[in-house]
Amino acid sequence: MSAASCLLNEDQFLCPICLDVFTDPVALPCGHNFCQKCVTQHWDASDLCQCPICKKVFSTRPELHVNIFISEIAAQFRQSAQQKASRNSSPEKQVFKPGEVFCDVCTETKVEALKSCLVCLASYCKTHLEPHLTAPTLKKHQLVDPVENLEDRMCTKHNKLLELFCTNDHTCVCMLCTVLDHKFHHVVPLKDEYEKKKAELEKTEAGIKENIQQRQLKIQELRRSVELSNENADVVIAEGLKVFTALKGSVERGQAEFIDSVKEKHRKTEEQAEGFVKELEQEISELKKKSTEMEPFLHSEDHLQLLQSFHTLSPTPAVKDWAKVRIHPPSYEANVCDAEESFSKQVKKLFADAKIKKLRRYAVDVTLDPDTANPKLILSDDGKQVHHSNVKKNLPDTPQRFDYCGNVLARQSFSSGKIYFEVEVKGKIKWTIGVVRESINRKGQVPLSPQTGCWTICMRNENEYKALCQTHLSVPLKSPPEKVGVYVDFEGGRVSFYDVGTAAHICSFTGIFCLGKVFPFFNPGPSLGGKNAAPLIICPVNQSE
C-alpha cells in the first residue's frame, strides 16, 4: 500500500458525481469512471444517455461492469481513511451521501441501513436487523424501507407514534390525540387511509395513463390523416395536371379552329370584294374607251361632219346598277359563341372523364351469385352476365333466392369505404341495377326504394329512366347510356350512377346515414319477345383509361 500511495492520490479515486471514494466503480466507453449507482441514477433522471464529464452521447445505454482493480484500490483508500479517523482523538463527523440512511446501532463505521422500524423509530443494517427477524416480539414490529428523520413520525404534542389519520382535519394523529384534541373526530388507522389514498392515486395514475394513451393515439391518427391528405393531394394534383394539360391542348386546338373559322369568313368577304372591284374596273375601262372614242366629236364644230359620222360611233357599253351593291362585314359573334359552347362542352367532358377515372380507383370485382338468382334467369359461367329466359328452371326454393321477381345479387358484399363497378346495358330497353341491403325481401313482389333498403335506377320502356323511390322520379337523359357506373360512398352516405360513355352524372341518392352491408343488385328485365334479350354485363374496369 505504501508503494501505491507514492504513485497514486486519493483524489484520483473520487467519483465526479458524489465526490466520494468510488463504490463499485465502472468505466464508460469514453474512459471516465464513476460509482455504478451514481451514473445509473444520473441516466435515470435524464432523457439522454451521456457521460457527465465529456458529454459524449451513447445511442444505447452501455452495459456496466464493476472494475475490480479500481474497486480494490478504492477500498484500500477507504480503509486507510477509516483507520486515520479512528486514531484521531476527535474524529470528524462521518459524511453521508444525500438520501442515504445509515444504521443507528453501528458505533464506529456507519453501515447503510437495510430497514427502518416504525415501532423502535430506528434504522438497522443487515447485522443489527437480525433480532427483528428472529425474536417473536420484535417480529411484530412494522418494518419499512429505510427512511430519514424517524422523529418526524412522532406526535410533537404527545411524543407518541403517528399511527392514525383524522378524516375531519386531514392530518395524522397519535392515540392520545383521539381522546383529547380529536375526541369526536372520525379517525382511521394510518394503513387504511394510506391504502385509500394509494388507491385514489393509482386510479388517478391509471386515468392519466389512459389520457396519455388516448392523446398518443390521437396524435397518430392526426399524423396519419396528414399523411393520407398528403397522399391524396399528390394524387389529385397529378390528376388535375393531366386534366389541365388536356384542357390546354383542347384550348389550343379550339383557338386554332376559332382563328381559322374567322379567317375563312374574312377570306370569303375579301374574295367577294375583289370580284366586285375587278368587275367595276372592267366597266371603268370600257367607259373610258367609249369616252376616248367620243372625244373628237365633242370638240368638233363642223356640223355636217358630226352628223355624217355620228352613226359610226359604237353603242354605249351596258353597265350594272351598283347603287344597291354592298359588302356587309361578316359577323364573328357566331364564331365566338360556337367556340365558347365547344370549349364549355370540352371542359365539362374533361372534368367528367377525370371524375370517372377517380371513381375507377375504387373498382371492386363483382360476380353474380347463382344461389340468389330467380329460376328464369340465365347466368354465364364466369358470373359476369345475366339475361331473362321464358323457361323456369327447377331450382331449390332457398330463403336467399328471389322466387317472383327476376332479380339476382352479387356474391360480394360491402359495408365500408368506397366501391365502384360498371354494368353494360347496351341493346336493352328494360333493366334495373344498383345496391340493396342483405335484408331485402326475396319472396313475392319486391318494392324497390330506399325505405326498403334498395338504391336502384331503372330503364322502363324506351329511353324512360327512373330513380326508384316510393314515388319514382324521372331522370332525363340526352342519350341512352351503353354502360352505367355505380358508385357507393359509405362514409359520405351516397349512392351515385354515371353514364360511363359520356362521363355524365345520372343521379344520386344522398343523406344515407347507415348504409350497412349491401350487395350489388341486377334485374335484366323480361325478354319481351327478344326485344330485350341482350344480357346485363358486369364489365372489367380499366383504371388506366
Coordinates of C-alpha atoms in Angstrom, one line a residue:
M1 CA 0.0 0.0 0.0
S2 CA 2.9 2.4 0.7
A3 CA 4.2 1.9 -2.8
A4 CA 0.8 2.7 -4.2
S5 CA 0.5 5.8 -2.0
C6 CA 3.7 7.2 -3.5
L7 CA 2.2 7.0 -7.0
L8 CA -1.5 7.5 -6.6
N9 CA -3.5 10.2 -5.0
E10 CA -6.9 9.7 -3.2
D11 CA -8.4 12.4 -5.4
Q12 CA -7.9 10.1 -8.4
F13 CA -10.4 7.7 -6.8
L14 CA -13.2 10.1 -6.1
C15 CA -16.4 9.8 -8.1
P16 CA -17.0 13.0 -10.1
I17 CA -20.7 12.8 -9.2
C18 CA -20.8 12.1 -5.4
L19 CA -17.2 13.4 -4.8
D20 CA -16.6 10.4 -2.5
V21 CA -14.3 7.4 -2.9
F22 CA -15.6 5.0 -5.6
T23 CA -18.2 2.5 -4.6
D24 CA -18.5 -0.3 -7.2
P25 CA -16.5 1.8 -9.8
V26 CA -17.4 1.3 -13.5
A27 CA -15.8 2.7 -16.7
L28 CA -17.8 4.2 -19.5
P29 CA -16.8 3.6 -23.2
C30 CA -15.3 7.2 -23.2
G31 CA -12.9 6.2 -20.4
H32 CA -14.3 8.1 -17.5
N33 CA -15.1 6.3 -14.2
F34 CA -18.0 6.7 -11.8
C35 CA -19.8 4.9 -9.0
Q36 CA -22.2 2.4 -10.6
K37 CA -25.1 3.7 -8.6
C38 CA -24.3 7.4 -9.3
V39 CA -24.1 7.1 -13.0
T40 CA -27.2 4.8 -13.2
Q41 CA -29.2 7.4 -11.2
H42 CA -27.9 10.2 -13.4
W43 CA -29.0 8.4 -16.5
D44 CA -32.4 7.5 -15.0
A45 CA -33.1 11.2 -14.3
S46 CA -32.0 12.3 -17.8
D47 CA -33.5 12.0 -21.3
L48 CA -30.1 11.4 -22.8
C49 CA -27.6 8.7 -22.0
Q50 CA -24.3 10.6 -22.0
C51 CA -21.1 11.0 -20.0
P52 CA -21.5 13.6 -17.2
I53 CA -17.9 14.8 -17.9
C54 CA -17.2 14.9 -21.6
K55 CA -21.0 14.8 -22.6
K56 CA -20.4 12.0 -25.1
V57 CA -23.9 10.6 -26.0
F58 CA -24.4 6.9 -26.3
S59 CA -27.1 5.6 -28.6
T60 CA -27.8 2.7 -26.3
R61 CA -27.1 2.5 -22.5
P62 CA -23.7 0.8 -22.1
E63 CA -23.6 -2.4 -20.1
L64 CA -21.7 -1.5 -16.9
H65 CA -19.3 -3.9 -15.1
V66 CA -17.5 -3.2 -11.9
N67 CA -13.8 -2.6 -12.3
I68 CA -12.3 -5.0 -9.7
F69 CA -8.8 -3.4 -9.8
I70 CA -10.0 0.2 -9.1
S71 CA -12.6 -1.1 -6.6
E72 CA -9.8 -2.8 -4.6
I73 CA -7.6 0.2 -4.6
A74 CA -10.6 2.4 -3.7
A75 CA -11.4 0.1 -0.8
Q76 CA -7.8 0.4 0.4
F77 CA -8.0 4.2 0.4
R78 CA -11.3 4.0 2.2
Q79 CA -9.9 1.6 4.9
S80 CA -6.9 3.9 5.3
A81 CA -9.2 6.9 5.8
Q82 CA -11.2 5.0 8.4
Q83 CA -8.1 4.0 10.3
K84 CA -6.9 7.6 10.4
A85 CA -10.3 8.6 11.7
S86 CA -10.2 6.0 14.5
R87 CA -6.7 7.1 15.6
N88 CA -7.8 10.7 15.8
S89 CA -8.9 11.7 19.3
S90 CA -11.6 14.0 18.0
P91 CA -12.8 12.2 14.9
E92 CA -14.6 14.2 12.3
K93 CA -18.3 13.5 11.7
Q94 CA -18.9 10.9 9.1
V95 CA -20.1 12.3 5.8
F96 CA -23.2 10.7 4.4
K97 CA -24.4 10.9 0.8
P98 CA -27.7 12.8 0.3
G99 CA -30.7 10.5 0.7
E100 CA -28.7 7.7 2.4
V101 CA -29.9 6.2 5.7
F102 CA -27.4 4.5 8.0
C103 CA -27.8 2.1 10.8
D104 CA -28.5 3.8 14.1
V105 CA -26.8 0.9 16.1
C106 CA -23.4 0.9 14.4
T107 CA -20.9 2.9 16.5
E108 CA -17.7 3.2 14.5
T109 CA -18.1 2.9 10.8
K110 CA -21.7 3.5 9.9
V111 CA -23.2 0.9 7.6
E112 CA -26.1 1.7 5.3
A113 CA -29.4 0.7 6.8
L114 CA -31.5 -2.2 5.3
K115 CA -34.8 -1.4 7.1
S116 CA -36.4 1.1 9.4
C117 CA -38.6 0.1 12.3
L118 CA -41.7 2.3 12.9
V119 CA -42.1 1.0 16.4
C120 CA -38.5 1.4 17.6
L121 CA -38.1 4.5 15.5
A122 CA -34.6 3.3 14.4
S123 CA -32.9 2.1 11.3
Y124 CA -30.9 -1.1 11.1
C125 CA -28.2 -2.6 8.9
K126 CA -28.3 -6.2 7.9
T127 CA -26.5 -7.4 11.0
H128 CA -28.4 -5.3 13.6
L129 CA -31.7 -6.1 11.9
E130 CA -31.4 -9.8 12.7
P131 CA -33.3 -9.6 16.1
H132 CA -36.3 -8.1 14.3
L133 CA -36.3 -11.1 12.0
T134 CA -35.9 -13.8 14.7
A135 CA -37.3 -12.6 18.1
P136 CA -41.0 -13.2 18.3
T137 CA -41.8 -9.9 20.0
L138 CA -39.7 -7.9 17.5
K139 CA -41.1 -9.7 14.5
K140 CA -44.4 -7.9 15.2
H141 CA -42.8 -4.5 14.6
Q142 CA -43.6 -2.8 11.3
L143 CA -40.5 -2.6 9.1
V144 CA -40.3 -0.4 6.0
D145 CA -37.6 0.6 3.6
P146 CA -35.0 2.9 5.2
V147 CA -36.4 6.4 5.9
E148 CA -34.7 9.5 7.3
N149 CA -35.9 11.6 10.3
L150 CA -37.9 9.0 12.1
E151 CA -38.6 11.5 14.8
D152 CA -40.9 13.2 12.3
R153 CA -43.2 10.2 12.7
M154 CA -43.8 11.1 16.4
C155 CA -46.6 13.4 17.6
T156 CA -44.9 16.6 18.6
K157 CA -47.5 17.2 21.3
H158 CA -47.7 13.8 22.9
N159 CA -44.5 12.2 21.8
K160 CA -46.4 9.2 20.6
L161 CA -46.2 7.4 17.2
L162 CA -48.4 8.9 14.5
E163 CA -50.4 5.8 13.6
L164 CA -53.9 7.2 13.0
F165 CA -55.5 9.6 10.5
C166 CA -58.2 12.2 11.3
T167 CA -60.5 12.4 8.3
N168 CA -62.1 15.6 9.7
D169 CA -58.8 17.6 9.9
H170 CA -57.0 15.6 7.2
T171 CA -54.0 15.1 9.5
C172 CA -52.0 12.3 11.1
V173 CA -52.6 11.8 14.9
C174 CA -51.4 9.6 17.7
M175 CA -53.6 7.5 20.1
L176 CA -53.7 10.3 22.7
C177 CA -54.9 12.8 20.1
T178 CA -58.0 10.7 19.6
V179 CA -59.1 11.1 23.3
L180 CA -58.1 14.8 23.6
D181 CA -57.9 17.2 20.6
H182 CA -59.7 14.8 18.2
K183 CA -62.1 13.2 20.6
F184 CA -65.2 13.4 18.4
H185 CA -63.5 13.2 15.1
H186 CA -63.5 10.3 12.8
V187 CA -60.2 8.6 12.8
V188 CA -59.0 5.5 10.9
P189 CA -55.7 3.5 11.0
L190 CA -52.9 5.1 9.0
K191 CA -52.7 2.0 6.9
D192 CA -56.4 2.2 5.9
E193 CA -56.1 5.8 4.8
Y194 CA -52.8 5.0 3.1
E195 CA -54.4 2.3 1.1
K196 CA -57.4 4.5 0.3
K197 CA -55.2 7.4 -0.9
K198 CA -52.9 5.0 -2.7
A199 CA -55.9 3.5 -4.5
E200 CA -57.0 7.1 -5.4
L201 CA -53.5 7.8 -6.7
E202 CA -53.5 4.5 -8.7
K203 CA -56.9 5.4 -10.1
T204 CA -55.7 8.9 -11.0
E205 CA -52.5 7.5 -12.5
A206 CA -54.5 5.0 -14.5
G207 CA -56.7 7.8 -15.7
I208 CA -53.6 9.9 -16.6
K209 CA -52.0 6.9 -18.4
E210 CA -55.3 6.4 -20.3
N211 CA -55.4 10.1 -21.2
I212 CA -51.8 9.9 -22.4
Q213 CA -52.6 6.8 -24.4
Q214 CA -55.7 8.4 -25.9
R215 CA -53.7 11.5 -26.9
Q216 CA -50.9 9.5 -28.3
L217 CA -53.4 7.6 -30.4
K218 CA -55.0 10.9 -31.4
I219 CA -51.6 12.2 -32.4
Q220 CA -51.0 9.1 -34.5
E221 CA -54.5 9.5 -36.0
L222 CA -53.8 13.2 -36.8
R223 CA -50.4 12.4 -38.3
R224 CA -51.9 9.6 -40.4
S225 CA -54.7 12.0 -41.5
V226 CA -52.0 14.4 -42.6
E227 CA -50.2 11.6 -44.4
L228 CA -53.4 10.5 -46.2
S229 CA -54.1 14.1 -47.0
N230 CA -50.6 14.4 -48.5
E231 CA -51.1 11.2 -50.5
N232 CA -54.5 12.3 -51.7
A233 CA -53.2 15.8 -52.5
D234 CA -50.4 14.3 -54.6
V235 CA -52.9 12.0 -56.5
V236 CA -55.3 14.9 -57.0
I237 CA -52.6 17.3 -58.2
A238 CA -51.3 14.6 -60.6
E239 CA -54.8 14.0 -61.9
G240 CA -55.5 17.8 -62.1
L241 CA -52.3 18.4 -64.0
K242 CA -53.5 15.7 -66.6
V243 CA -56.8 17.4 -66.8
F244 CA -55.4 20.9 -67.3
T245 CA -52.8 19.6 -69.7
A246 CA -55.6 18.1 -71.8
L247 CA -57.5 21.3 -71.3
K248 CA -54.6 23.3 -72.5
G249 CA -54.3 21.1 -75.6
S250 CA -58.1 21.5 -76.2
V251 CA -57.9 25.2 -75.8
E252 CA -55.0 25.4 -78.2
R253 CA -56.9 23.3 -80.8
G254 CA -60.1 25.3 -80.2
Q255 CA -58.1 28.6 -80.5
A256 CA -56.7 27.4 -83.8
E257 CA -60.1 26.3 -85.1
F258 CA -61.6 29.6 -84.0
I259 CA -59.0 31.7 -85.7
D260 CA -59.3 29.5 -88.9
S261 CA -63.1 30.0 -89.0
V262 CA -62.8 33.7 -88.6
K263 CA -60.1 34.0 -91.2
E264 CA -62.2 31.8 -93.6
K265 CA -65.1 34.2 -93.3
H266 CA -62.8 37.2 -93.8
R267 CA -61.2 35.4 -96.9
K268 CA -64.6 34.9 -98.5
T269 CA -65.6 38.6 -97.8
E270 CA -62.3 39.7 -99.3
E271 CA -62.7 37.5 -102.4
Q272 CA -66.3 38.9 -102.9
A273 CA -65.0 42.4 -102.7
E274 CA -62.1 41.7 -105.0
G275 CA -64.6 40.3 -107.6
F276 CA -66.7 43.4 -107.4
V277 CA -63.6 45.6 -107.7
K278 CA -62.5 43.7 -110.9
E279 CA -65.9 44.0 -112.4
L280 CA -66.0 47.7 -111.6
E281 CA -62.5 48.2 -113.1
Q282 CA -63.6 46.4 -116.2
E283 CA -66.7 48.7 -116.6
I284 CA -64.5 51.7 -116.0
S285 CA -62.0 50.6 -118.7
E286 CA -64.9 50.2 -121.2
L287 CA -66.4 53.5 -120.3
K288 CA -63.1 55.3 -120.7
K289 CA -62.6 53.7 -124.1
K290 CA -66.1 55.0 -125.1
S291 CA -65.2 58.4 -123.7
T292 CA -62.0 58.4 -125.8
E293 CA -63.9 57.5 -128.9
M294 CA -66.4 60.3 -128.3
E295 CA -63.8 63.0 -127.5
P296 CA -63.2 64.1 -131.3
F297 CA -66.9 64.5 -131.8
L298 CA -67.3 66.6 -128.6
H299 CA -64.6 69.0 -129.8
S300 CA -65.8 69.2 -133.5
E301 CA -67.5 72.4 -134.7
D302 CA -68.3 71.0 -138.2
H303 CA -72.0 70.4 -138.2
L304 CA -72.0 68.4 -141.4
Q305 CA -69.1 66.1 -140.4
L306 CA -70.6 65.4 -136.9
L307 CA -73.9 64.4 -138.3
Q308 CA -72.5 62.3 -141.1
S309 CA -70.1 60.4 -138.7
F310 CA -72.4 60.1 -135.7
H311 CA -73.8 56.7 -136.8
T312 CA -70.2 55.3 -136.9
L313 CA -69.9 55.5 -133.0
S314 CA -70.1 52.2 -131.2
P315 CA -73.0 51.8 -128.7
T316 CA -72.5 52.8 -125.1
P317 CA -71.4 49.7 -123.1
A318 CA -74.0 48.3 -120.7
V319 CA -73.2 48.7 -117.1
K320 CA -74.5 47.3 -113.8
D321 CA -76.5 49.4 -111.4
W322 CA -74.1 49.4 -108.4
A323 CA -76.3 51.6 -106.2
K324 CA -77.7 48.6 -104.3
V325 CA -74.5 46.6 -104.3
R326 CA -72.9 46.4 -100.8
I327 CA -70.2 44.4 -99.0
H328 CA -71.5 43.7 -95.5
P329 CA -68.7 43.0 -92.9
P330 CA -69.3 39.5 -91.6
S331 CA -70.5 38.9 -88.0
Y332 CA -68.0 36.9 -86.0
E333 CA -70.2 36.7 -82.9
A334 CA -71.5 33.3 -84.0
N335 CA -67.9 32.1 -84.2
V336 CA -67.3 33.3 -80.6
C337 CA -70.5 31.7 -79.4
D338 CA -69.7 28.4 -81.1
A339 CA -66.1 28.5 -79.7
E340 CA -67.5 29.2 -76.2
E341 CA -70.0 26.4 -76.4
S342 CA -67.5 24.0 -77.8
F343 CA -65.0 24.9 -75.1
S344 CA -67.6 24.6 -72.4
K345 CA -68.5 21.1 -73.6
Q346 CA -64.9 20.1 -73.8
V347 CA -64.2 21.4 -70.2
K348 CA -67.2 19.5 -68.9
K349 CA -66.2 16.4 -70.7
L350 CA -62.6 16.6 -69.4
F351 CA -63.7 17.1 -65.8
A352 CA -66.3 14.4 -66.1
D353 CA -63.7 12.0 -67.5
A354 CA -61.4 12.9 -64.6
K355 CA -64.3 12.2 -62.2
I356 CA -64.9 8.7 -63.7
K357 CA -61.2 8.0 -63.6
K358 CA -61.1 8.9 -60.0
L359 CA -64.1 6.7 -59.2
R360 CA -62.4 3.8 -61.0
R361 CA -59.7 3.8 -58.3
Y362 CA -62.4 2.2 -56.1
A363 CA -63.3 -0.5 -58.5
V364 CA -64.3 -3.8 -57.0
D365 CA -64.6 -7.3 -58.5
V366 CA -68.3 -8.3 -58.7
T367 CA -69.7 -11.7 -59.8
L368 CA -73.3 -12.9 -59.8
D369 CA -74.5 -15.3 -57.1
P370 CA -76.5 -18.2 -58.7
D371 CA -78.0 -19.1 -55.3
T372 CA -79.9 -15.8 -55.3
A373 CA -81.0 -15.8 -59.0
N374 CA -84.6 -16.1 -60.0
P375 CA -85.2 -19.5 -61.7
K376 CA -86.0 -17.8 -65.0
L377 CA -82.6 -16.0 -65.2
I378 CA -79.6 -17.4 -67.2
L379 CA -76.2 -16.7 -65.7
S380 CA -72.9 -17.0 -67.6
D381 CA -70.3 -19.5 -66.3
D382 CA -68.0 -16.7 -65.2
G383 CA -70.8 -15.0 -63.3
K384 CA -70.5 -11.7 -65.3
Q385 CA -73.6 -11.8 -67.5
V386 CA -77.3 -12.4 -66.9
H387 CA -80.4 -12.4 -69.1
H388 CA -84.0 -13.5 -68.8
S389 CA -85.5 -16.7 -70.1
N390 CA -89.1 -17.8 -70.5
V391 CA -88.2 -21.2 -69.2
K392 CA -88.3 -21.6 -65.4
K393 CA -85.5 -23.9 -64.2
N394 CA -86.2 -26.4 -61.4
L395 CA -84.1 -25.0 -58.6
P396 CA -84.4 -25.3 -54.8
D397 CA -86.5 -22.6 -53.3
T398 CA -84.0 -21.4 -50.6
P399 CA -84.5 -18.4 -48.4
Q400 CA -81.9 -16.4 -50.3
R401 CA -83.4 -17.0 -53.8
F402 CA -85.8 -14.5 -55.5
D403 CA -88.9 -16.6 -56.4
Y404 CA -91.1 -14.0 -58.2
C405 CA -89.0 -11.0 -59.4
G406 CA -86.2 -11.6 -62.0
N407 CA -83.5 -10.4 -59.6
V408 CA -80.1 -11.6 -58.7
L409 CA -77.4 -10.3 -56.2
A410 CA -73.7 -10.4 -56.4
R411 CA -71.7 -12.9 -54.3
Q412 CA -69.7 -10.0 -52.8
S413 CA -71.0 -7.7 -50.0
F414 CA -69.6 -4.4 -48.9
S415 CA -70.0 -2.3 -45.8
S416 CA -67.3 0.4 -45.6
G417 CA -65.1 2.6 -47.7
K418 CA -65.9 3.3 -51.3
I419 CA -66.8 0.9 -54.1
Y420 CA -67.4 1.2 -57.9
F421 CA -68.4 -1.2 -60.6
E422 CA -69.7 -0.8 -64.2
V423 CA -72.6 -2.6 -66.0
E424 CA -73.1 -2.7 -69.7
V425 CA -76.8 -2.1 -70.7
K426 CA -76.3 -1.8 -74.4
G427 CA -79.1 -3.1 -76.6
K428 CA -81.6 -3.3 -73.7
I429 CA -84.9 -1.5 -73.3
K430 CA -85.6 -2.6 -69.8
W431 CA -83.3 -3.1 -66.8
T432 CA -82.7 -2.3 -63.1
I433 CA -79.3 -2.0 -61.3
G434 CA -78.0 -0.6 -58.0
V435 CA -77.2 -1.9 -54.5
V436 CA -79.5 -3.3 -51.8
R437 CA -79.3 -4.4 -48.2
E438 CA -78.9 -8.1 -47.3
S439 CA -82.3 -7.9 -45.6
I440 CA -84.1 -7.3 -48.9
N441 CA -87.3 -9.4 -49.3
R442 CA -86.6 -12.4 -51.6
K443 CA -90.2 -13.7 -51.9
G444 CA -93.1 -12.3 -53.9
Q445 CA -93.3 -8.8 -55.2
V446 CA -90.2 -6.8 -54.1
P447 CA -90.7 -3.0 -53.8
L448 CA -87.5 -1.2 -54.5
S449 CA -87.0 2.1 -52.6
P450 CA -84.5 3.5 -50.0
Q451 CA -87.1 2.8 -47.4
T452 CA -86.8 -1.0 -48.1
G453 CA -83.0 -0.8 -48.2
C454 CA -82.7 -0.5 -52.1
W455 CA -80.9 2.2 -54.0
T456 CA -81.5 1.5 -57.7
I457 CA -82.3 3.1 -61.1
C458 CA -84.1 1.5 -64.0
M459 CA -85.0 1.9 -67.7
R460 CA -88.7 1.5 -68.3
N461 CA -90.0 1.5 -71.9
E462 CA -87.7 3.1 -74.4
N463 CA -85.5 6.0 -73.1
E464 CA -87.5 6.3 -69.9
Y465 CA -85.3 6.3 -66.9
K466 CA -86.3 6.5 -63.2
A467 CA -84.7 6.6 -59.8
L468 CA -86.7 4.1 -57.8
C469 CA -88.2 5.7 -54.7
Q470 CA -91.6 5.5 -53.0
T471 CA -92.6 7.9 -55.8
H472 CA -90.5 7.0 -58.8
L473 CA -88.5 10.1 -60.0
S474 CA -87.9 10.5 -63.8
V475 CA -84.3 11.0 -64.8
P476 CA -84.0 13.0 -68.1
L477 CA -81.0 11.8 -70.2
K478 CA -80.0 13.3 -73.6
S479 CA -78.9 9.9 -74.9
P480 CA -79.4 6.3 -73.7
P481 CA -76.3 5.1 -71.8
E482 CA -74.5 2.0 -73.0
K483 CA -72.6 1.4 -69.8
V484 CA -73.6 2.6 -66.3
G485 CA -71.2 3.1 -63.4
V486 CA -72.4 2.5 -59.8
Y487 CA -70.5 4.3 -57.0
V488 CA -71.1 3.8 -53.3
D489 CA -69.5 6.0 -50.6
F490 CA -70.4 4.5 -47.2
E491 CA -68.8 7.3 -45.1
G492 CA -70.4 10.0 -47.2
G493 CA -73.8 8.3 -47.3
R494 CA -74.1 8.4 -51.1
V495 CA -75.0 6.1 -54.0
S496 CA -74.4 7.6 -57.4
F497 CA -74.9 6.5 -61.0
Y498 CA -73.0 7.6 -64.1
D499 CA -73.1 7.3 -67.9
V500 CA -69.6 5.9 -68.4
G501 CA -69.6 6.7 -72.2
T502 CA -70.3 10.4 -71.8
A503 CA -69.0 10.6 -68.2
A504 CA -72.2 12.3 -67.3
H505 CA -73.8 12.1 -63.8
I506 CA -77.2 10.4 -64.0
C507 CA -78.5 10.7 -60.4
S508 CA -77.6 10.2 -56.7
F509 CA -79.2 9.0 -53.5
T510 CA -77.7 11.1 -50.7
G511 CA -78.1 11.5 -46.9
I512 CA -78.0 7.8 -46.2
F513 CA -76.9 7.8 -42.6
C514 CA -76.5 4.0 -42.3
L515 CA -76.0 2.0 -45.5
G516 CA -74.9 -1.1 -43.6
K517 CA -74.0 -4.2 -45.5
V518 CA -75.0 -4.0 -49.2
F519 CA -74.9 -6.3 -52.3
P520 CA -74.8 -5.2 -55.9
F521 CA -78.3 -5.8 -57.5
F522 CA -79.3 -6.7 -61.0
N523 CA -82.5 -7.2 -62.9
P524 CA -82.1 -7.7 -66.7
G525 CA -85.9 -7.3 -67.3
P526 CA -88.1 -9.7 -69.3
S527 CA -87.1 -10.8 -72.8
L528 CA -90.1 -9.1 -74.4
G529 CA -90.1 -11.5 -77.4
G530 CA -86.4 -11.0 -78.0
K531 CA -86.5 -7.2 -77.9
N532 CA -84.8 -7.2 -74.5
A533 CA -82.8 -10.3 -74.9
A534 CA -79.4 -8.6 -74.5
P535 CA -77.7 -9.5 -71.2
L536 CA -76.6 -7.2 -68.4
I537 CA -72.8 -7.5 -68.4
I538 CA -70.6 -6.7 -65.4
C539 CA -67.6 -5.1 -67.1
P540 CA -64.0 -5.2 -66.1
V541 CA -62.9 -1.7 -65.0
N542 CA -59.8 -0.3 -66.8
Q543 CA -58.3 2.1 -64.3
S544 CA -55.7 3.4 -66.8
E545 CA -58.4 4.7 -69.2

